[in-house]
Each structure stands twice: as C-alpha cells, then as structure tokens.
Short mmCIF file of C-alpha atoms and ligand atoms in Angstrom, two decimals:
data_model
loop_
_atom_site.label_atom_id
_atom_site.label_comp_id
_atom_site.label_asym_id
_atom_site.label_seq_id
_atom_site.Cartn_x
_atom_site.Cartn_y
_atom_site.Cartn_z
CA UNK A 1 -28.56 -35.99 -27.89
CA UNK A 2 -28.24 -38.30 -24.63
CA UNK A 3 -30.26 -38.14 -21.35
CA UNK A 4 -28.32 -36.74 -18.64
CA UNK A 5 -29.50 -38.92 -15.09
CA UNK A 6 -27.18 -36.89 -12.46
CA UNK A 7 -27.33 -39.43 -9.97
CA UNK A 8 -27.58 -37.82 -6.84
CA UNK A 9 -25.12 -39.75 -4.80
CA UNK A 10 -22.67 -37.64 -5.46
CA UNK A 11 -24.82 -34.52 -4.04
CA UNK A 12 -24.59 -32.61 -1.32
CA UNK A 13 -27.24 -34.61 0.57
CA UNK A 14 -27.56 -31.82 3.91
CA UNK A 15 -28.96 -29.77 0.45
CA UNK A 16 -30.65 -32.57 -1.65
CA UNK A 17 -33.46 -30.12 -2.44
CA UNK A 18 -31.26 -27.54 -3.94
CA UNK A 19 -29.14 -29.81 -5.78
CA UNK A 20 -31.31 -31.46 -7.66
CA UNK A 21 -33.23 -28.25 -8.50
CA UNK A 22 -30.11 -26.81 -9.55
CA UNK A 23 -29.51 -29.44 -12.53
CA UNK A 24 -32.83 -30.14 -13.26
CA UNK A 25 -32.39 -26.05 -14.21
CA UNK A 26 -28.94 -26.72 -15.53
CA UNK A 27 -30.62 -28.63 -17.90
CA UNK A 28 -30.62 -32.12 -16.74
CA UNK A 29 -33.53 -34.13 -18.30
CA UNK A 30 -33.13 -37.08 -15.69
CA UNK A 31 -32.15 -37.45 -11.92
CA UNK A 32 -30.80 -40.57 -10.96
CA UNK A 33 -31.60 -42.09 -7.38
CA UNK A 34 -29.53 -44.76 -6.21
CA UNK A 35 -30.81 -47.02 -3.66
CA UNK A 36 -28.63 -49.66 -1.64
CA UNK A 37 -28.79 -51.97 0.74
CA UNK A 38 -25.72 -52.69 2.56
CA UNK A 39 -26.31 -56.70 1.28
CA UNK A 40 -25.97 -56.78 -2.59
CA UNK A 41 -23.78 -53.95 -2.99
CA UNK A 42 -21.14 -53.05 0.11
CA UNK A 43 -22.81 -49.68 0.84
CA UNK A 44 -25.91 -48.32 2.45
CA UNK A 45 -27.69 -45.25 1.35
CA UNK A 46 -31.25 -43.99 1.07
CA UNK A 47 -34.91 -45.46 0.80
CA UNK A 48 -38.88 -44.46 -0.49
CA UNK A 49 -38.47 -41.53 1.87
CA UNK A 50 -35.81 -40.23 0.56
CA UNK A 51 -37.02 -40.68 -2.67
CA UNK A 52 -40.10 -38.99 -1.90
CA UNK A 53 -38.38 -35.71 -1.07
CA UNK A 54 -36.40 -35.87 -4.37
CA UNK A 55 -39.53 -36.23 -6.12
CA UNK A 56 -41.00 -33.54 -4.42
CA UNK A 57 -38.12 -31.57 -5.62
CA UNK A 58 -37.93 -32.92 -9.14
CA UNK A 59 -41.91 -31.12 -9.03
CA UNK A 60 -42.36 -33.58 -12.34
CA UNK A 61 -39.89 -30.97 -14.20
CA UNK A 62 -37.39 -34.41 -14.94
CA UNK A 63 -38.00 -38.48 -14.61
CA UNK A 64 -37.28 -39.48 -11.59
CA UNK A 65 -34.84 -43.09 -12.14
CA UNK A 66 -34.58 -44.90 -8.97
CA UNK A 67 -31.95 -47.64 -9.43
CA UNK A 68 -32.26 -50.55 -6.66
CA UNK A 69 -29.18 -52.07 -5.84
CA UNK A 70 -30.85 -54.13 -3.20
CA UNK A 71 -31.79 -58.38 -2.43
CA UNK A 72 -35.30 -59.21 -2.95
CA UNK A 73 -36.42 -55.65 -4.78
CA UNK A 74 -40.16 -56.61 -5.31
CA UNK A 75 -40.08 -56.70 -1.78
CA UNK A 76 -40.78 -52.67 -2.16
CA UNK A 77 -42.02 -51.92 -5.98
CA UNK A 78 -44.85 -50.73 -4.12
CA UNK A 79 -42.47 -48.11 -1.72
CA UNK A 80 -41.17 -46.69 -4.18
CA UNK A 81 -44.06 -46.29 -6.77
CA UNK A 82 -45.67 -44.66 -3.81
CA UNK A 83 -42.50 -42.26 -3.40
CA UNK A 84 -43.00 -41.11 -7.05
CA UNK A 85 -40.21 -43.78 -9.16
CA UNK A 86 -41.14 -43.19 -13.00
CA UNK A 87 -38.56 -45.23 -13.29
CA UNK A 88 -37.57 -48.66 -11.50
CA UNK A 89 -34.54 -50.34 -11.94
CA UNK A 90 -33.69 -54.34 -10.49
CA UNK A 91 -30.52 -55.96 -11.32
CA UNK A 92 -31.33 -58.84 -12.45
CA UNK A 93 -28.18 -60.67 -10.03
CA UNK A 94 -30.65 -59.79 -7.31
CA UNK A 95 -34.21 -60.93 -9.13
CA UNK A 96 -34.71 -64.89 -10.55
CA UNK A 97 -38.38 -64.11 -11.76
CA UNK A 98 -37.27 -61.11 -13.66
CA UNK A 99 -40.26 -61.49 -16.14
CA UNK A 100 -42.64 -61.15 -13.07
CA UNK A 101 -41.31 -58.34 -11.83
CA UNK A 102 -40.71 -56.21 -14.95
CA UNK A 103 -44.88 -56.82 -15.10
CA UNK A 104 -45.24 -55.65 -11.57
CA UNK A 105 -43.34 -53.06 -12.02
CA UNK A 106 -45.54 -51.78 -15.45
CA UNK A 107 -48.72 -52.46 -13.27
CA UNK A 108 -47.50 -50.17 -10.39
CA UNK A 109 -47.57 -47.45 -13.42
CA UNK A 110 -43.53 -46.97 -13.52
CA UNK A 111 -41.09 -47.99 -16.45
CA UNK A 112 -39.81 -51.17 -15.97
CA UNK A 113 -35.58 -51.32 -15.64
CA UNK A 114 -33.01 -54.33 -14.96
CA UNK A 115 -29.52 -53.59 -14.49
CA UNK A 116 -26.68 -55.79 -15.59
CA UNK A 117 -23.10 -55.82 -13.36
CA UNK A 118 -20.06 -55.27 -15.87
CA UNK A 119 -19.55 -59.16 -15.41
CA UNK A 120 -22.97 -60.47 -16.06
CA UNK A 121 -23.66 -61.89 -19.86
CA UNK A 122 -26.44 -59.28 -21.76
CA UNK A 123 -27.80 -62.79 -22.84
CA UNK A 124 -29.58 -62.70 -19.01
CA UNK A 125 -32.09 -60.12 -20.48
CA UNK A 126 -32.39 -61.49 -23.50
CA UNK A 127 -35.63 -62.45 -23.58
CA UNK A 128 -37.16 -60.39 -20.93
CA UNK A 129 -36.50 -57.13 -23.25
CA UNK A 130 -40.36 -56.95 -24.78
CA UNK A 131 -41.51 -56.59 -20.97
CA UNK A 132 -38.10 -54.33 -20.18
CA UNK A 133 -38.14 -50.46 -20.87
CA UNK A 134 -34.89 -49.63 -19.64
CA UNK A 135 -31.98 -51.57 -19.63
CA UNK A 136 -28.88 -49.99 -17.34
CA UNK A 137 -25.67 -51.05 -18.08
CA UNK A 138 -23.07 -51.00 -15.58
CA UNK A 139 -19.95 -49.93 -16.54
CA UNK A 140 -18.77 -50.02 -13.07
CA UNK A 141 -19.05 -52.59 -9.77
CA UNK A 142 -22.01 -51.22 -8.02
CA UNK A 143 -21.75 -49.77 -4.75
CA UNK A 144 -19.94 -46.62 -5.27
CA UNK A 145 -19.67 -43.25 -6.89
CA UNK A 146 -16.50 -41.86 -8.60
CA UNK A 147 -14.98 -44.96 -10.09
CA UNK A 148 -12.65 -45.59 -13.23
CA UNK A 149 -15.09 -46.36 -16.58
CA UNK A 150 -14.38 -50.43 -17.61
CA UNK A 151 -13.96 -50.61 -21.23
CA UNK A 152 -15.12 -54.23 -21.74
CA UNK A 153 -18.98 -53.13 -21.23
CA UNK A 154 -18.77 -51.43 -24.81
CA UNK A 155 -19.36 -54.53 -26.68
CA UNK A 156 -21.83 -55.50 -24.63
CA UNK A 157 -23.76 -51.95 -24.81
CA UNK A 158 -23.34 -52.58 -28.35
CA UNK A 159 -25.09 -56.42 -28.46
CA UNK A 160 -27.90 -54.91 -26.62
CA UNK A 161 -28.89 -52.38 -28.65
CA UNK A 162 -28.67 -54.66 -31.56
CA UNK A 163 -31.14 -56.83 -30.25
CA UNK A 164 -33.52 -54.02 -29.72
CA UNK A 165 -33.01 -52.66 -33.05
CA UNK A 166 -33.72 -55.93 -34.70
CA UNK A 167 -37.15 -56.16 -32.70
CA UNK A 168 -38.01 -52.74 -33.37
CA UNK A 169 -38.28 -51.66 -29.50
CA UNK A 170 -38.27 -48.90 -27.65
CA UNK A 171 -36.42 -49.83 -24.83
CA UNK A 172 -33.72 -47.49 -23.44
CA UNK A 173 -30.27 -48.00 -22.75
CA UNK A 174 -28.79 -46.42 -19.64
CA UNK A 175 -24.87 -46.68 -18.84
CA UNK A 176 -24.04 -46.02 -15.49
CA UNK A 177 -20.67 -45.63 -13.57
CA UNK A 178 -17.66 -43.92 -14.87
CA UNK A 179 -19.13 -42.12 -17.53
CA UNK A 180 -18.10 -38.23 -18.07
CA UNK A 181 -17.47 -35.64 -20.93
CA UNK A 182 -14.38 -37.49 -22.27
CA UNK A 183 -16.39 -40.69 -22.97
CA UNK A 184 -19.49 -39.67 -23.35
CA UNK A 185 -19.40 -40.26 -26.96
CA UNK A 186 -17.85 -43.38 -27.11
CA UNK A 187 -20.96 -44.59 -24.68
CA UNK A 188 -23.09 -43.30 -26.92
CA UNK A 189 -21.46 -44.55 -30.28
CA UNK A 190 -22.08 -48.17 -28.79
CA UNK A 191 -26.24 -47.36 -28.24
CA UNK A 192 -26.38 -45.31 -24.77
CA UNK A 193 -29.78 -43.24 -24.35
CA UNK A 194 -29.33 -42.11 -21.05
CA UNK A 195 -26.30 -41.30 -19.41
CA UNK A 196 -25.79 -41.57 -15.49
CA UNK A 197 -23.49 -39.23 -13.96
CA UNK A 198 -22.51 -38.61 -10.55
CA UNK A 199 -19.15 -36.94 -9.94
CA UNK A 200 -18.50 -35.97 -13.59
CA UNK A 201 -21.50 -33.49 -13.10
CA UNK A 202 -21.75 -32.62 -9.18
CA UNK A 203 -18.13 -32.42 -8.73
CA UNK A 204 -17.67 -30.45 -11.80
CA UNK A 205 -17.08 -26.68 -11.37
CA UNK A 206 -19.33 -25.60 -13.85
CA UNK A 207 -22.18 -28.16 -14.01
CA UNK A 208 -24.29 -26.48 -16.57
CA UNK A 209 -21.02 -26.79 -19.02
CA UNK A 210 -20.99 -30.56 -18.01
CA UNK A 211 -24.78 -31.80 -18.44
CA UNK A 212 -24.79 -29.94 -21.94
CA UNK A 213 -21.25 -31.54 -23.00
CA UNK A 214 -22.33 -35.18 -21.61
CA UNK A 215 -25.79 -34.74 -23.30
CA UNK A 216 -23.96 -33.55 -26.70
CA UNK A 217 -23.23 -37.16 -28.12
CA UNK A 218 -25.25 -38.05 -30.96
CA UNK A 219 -25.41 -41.79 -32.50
C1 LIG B 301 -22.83 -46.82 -8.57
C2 LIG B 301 -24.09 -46.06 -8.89
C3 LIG B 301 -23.87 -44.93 -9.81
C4 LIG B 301 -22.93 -43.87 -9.33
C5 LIG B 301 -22.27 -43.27 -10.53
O1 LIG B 301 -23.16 -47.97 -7.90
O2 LIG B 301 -25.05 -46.91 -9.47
O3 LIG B 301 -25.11 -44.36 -10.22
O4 LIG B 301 -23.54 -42.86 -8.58
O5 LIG B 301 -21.30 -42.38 -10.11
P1 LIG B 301 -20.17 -41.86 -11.09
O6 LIG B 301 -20.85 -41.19 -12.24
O7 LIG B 301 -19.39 -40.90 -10.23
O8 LIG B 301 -19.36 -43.06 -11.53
ZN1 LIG B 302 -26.89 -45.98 -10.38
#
C-alpha cells in the first residue's frame, strides 16, 4: 500500500476546510501543502497561515506535508513548524547547507524532506540521507498542478531507494507531479512510499474510488 498526499492545490480553495476533510474521510492518509514563492518556481500560492487553517482542518486525523518551493526556506522552518508542518520539505536547488537545515528542521520537531527537480542528479542527497526522512521526487517542473508524468525520474526513484535499502533507513520516498491511477504502480514498482496527487484525486469524479486505487500499489 502507498500513502496518498492529495495536494491541495488542486482544491477548491473558497472551501479548503471541506476539501481536505472530505479526503482525509475518503481515506487519504496524507495532505499535501504546496507552498511557492513566485521566485524559485513561476507561481505564487499560500503561506504558514494558510497552512495553519489546513492543519486545523486535518484535526491530526492525516500528516500534514508542506512542500516549500521557495529561495532561502530556513528563512521560515520556524513559520511553518508553528502552523503545524509534520512534514517539511526544501529542494535542495534552493538550500546549499542542506545538512544544516535537515537538522533544523528535526529540532523544530517536524520530519525533515528535500526535494529533487526531474533534472537534478539523486547523487545531491546522497549523503545527506541519514539526516533526511523524506525524500520527494519530482516527476514534474515545479510550479504547477495538472502536468504530464516524465518518465526519466523512474531510474532515479529507483537509485534512491537503493541507497536507502543498502543503509538500512527509514527514509521515505515521495513522487510528486503527474502521478495518477494509471501509473501509480509503476511509481511504486521503482520505491515510491507516498504518492502526491493533485488533479488525479480532486478532479476525479469519484475521489474515494481514486485515493483507494492510487494507494493500491504494492512493491
Ligand atoms: C507541483 C506541485 C505538486 C502538484 C501536483 O509543483 O509540487 O504537488 O500539486 O499536481 P498533480 O498531481 O496534478 O500533478
Ligand atoms: Zn508538491
């Protein structure tokens, strides 16, 4: 079984509150928050106040995964621990002291995550994983919901979770962008834990049919 993260971009956000209730009661284990900054992605969309009402609405019935797609993102660790992120998530294009932060991150109380753009090597982690808890793949350009799956990130989801295999970690992989019932297993297959999904779960009819058929996939 996978970890469903509905990422909440792809909500209705004049009814955050019920839409996020509504999977988290559809069954989704996960709600993904995605934070950017209008500087190292080309769209702007929420901050810790925002995040703060979906955690109010989560109620601590899912983990609340707030992905930053912003420059300088220890600039706020503290924000967004205070808006209740279990979860936090830097890319590491954005972060050069990506050990630091993964610690500051732990010490604020939240899972540490670094995201990886579909272009950047896995070997830019490599040696951060032991401080990392989540890694989050991209398997899209960051920025926007609703956009085609790119193939190449496979291999690279599959050289990750070697490496944390052969160390005997529990770090998490998370896939995000593109990902839906018709490739849900093949994300998995290659050593997804979590699965993000926007569109292929708020913009499907029935989204109780989705979550369970994304969260199906077993490795
Ligand atoms: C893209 C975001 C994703 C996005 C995924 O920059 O990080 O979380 O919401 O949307 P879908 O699942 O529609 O590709
Ligand atoms: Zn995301």
């Amino acid at each position: 079984m996978a970890l469903v993260a509905p990422s909440i971009l792809s909500a209705d956000f004049g009814n955050l509150a019920r839409d996020v209730d509504e999977v988290i009661v559809k069954g989704a284990p996960w709600i993904h928050v995605d934070v950017m900054d209008g500087r190292f992605v080309p769209n702007l969309t929420i901050g810790p106040p925002v995040v703060k009402a979906v955690s109010k609405a989560v109620a601590g019935r899912a983990v609340v995964d707030v992905h930053l797609m912003i420059v300088e993102p220890t600039k706020y660790l503290d924000d967004f621990a205070a808006a209740g992120a279990q979860v936090l998530t830097v890319h590491v294009e954005a972060e050069p002291h990506l050990h630091r932060a993964m610690q500051a991150i732990r010490g604020l109380g939240m899972k540490s995550g670094v995201s990886l753009n579909p272009h950047t090597p896995p070997e830019m982690i490599e040696w951060v994983l032991e401080q990392t808890d989540l890694v989050l793949i991209m398997s899209v350009n960051p920025g926007f919901g609703g956009q085609r799956f790119i193939e190449q990130v496979l291999p690279k989801i599959e050289r990750v979770r070697r490496w944390i295999d052969q160390r005997g970690l529990a770090t998490l992989i998370e896939v995000d962008g593109g990902v839906g019932v018709d490739n849900a297993a093949r994300v998995v297959a290659a050593g997804a834990d979590v699965l993000v999904a926007g569109s292929a779960v708020f913009g499907a009819a029935d989204r109780a049919a989705a979550i369970r058929a994304i969260g199906a996939p077993t490795r």
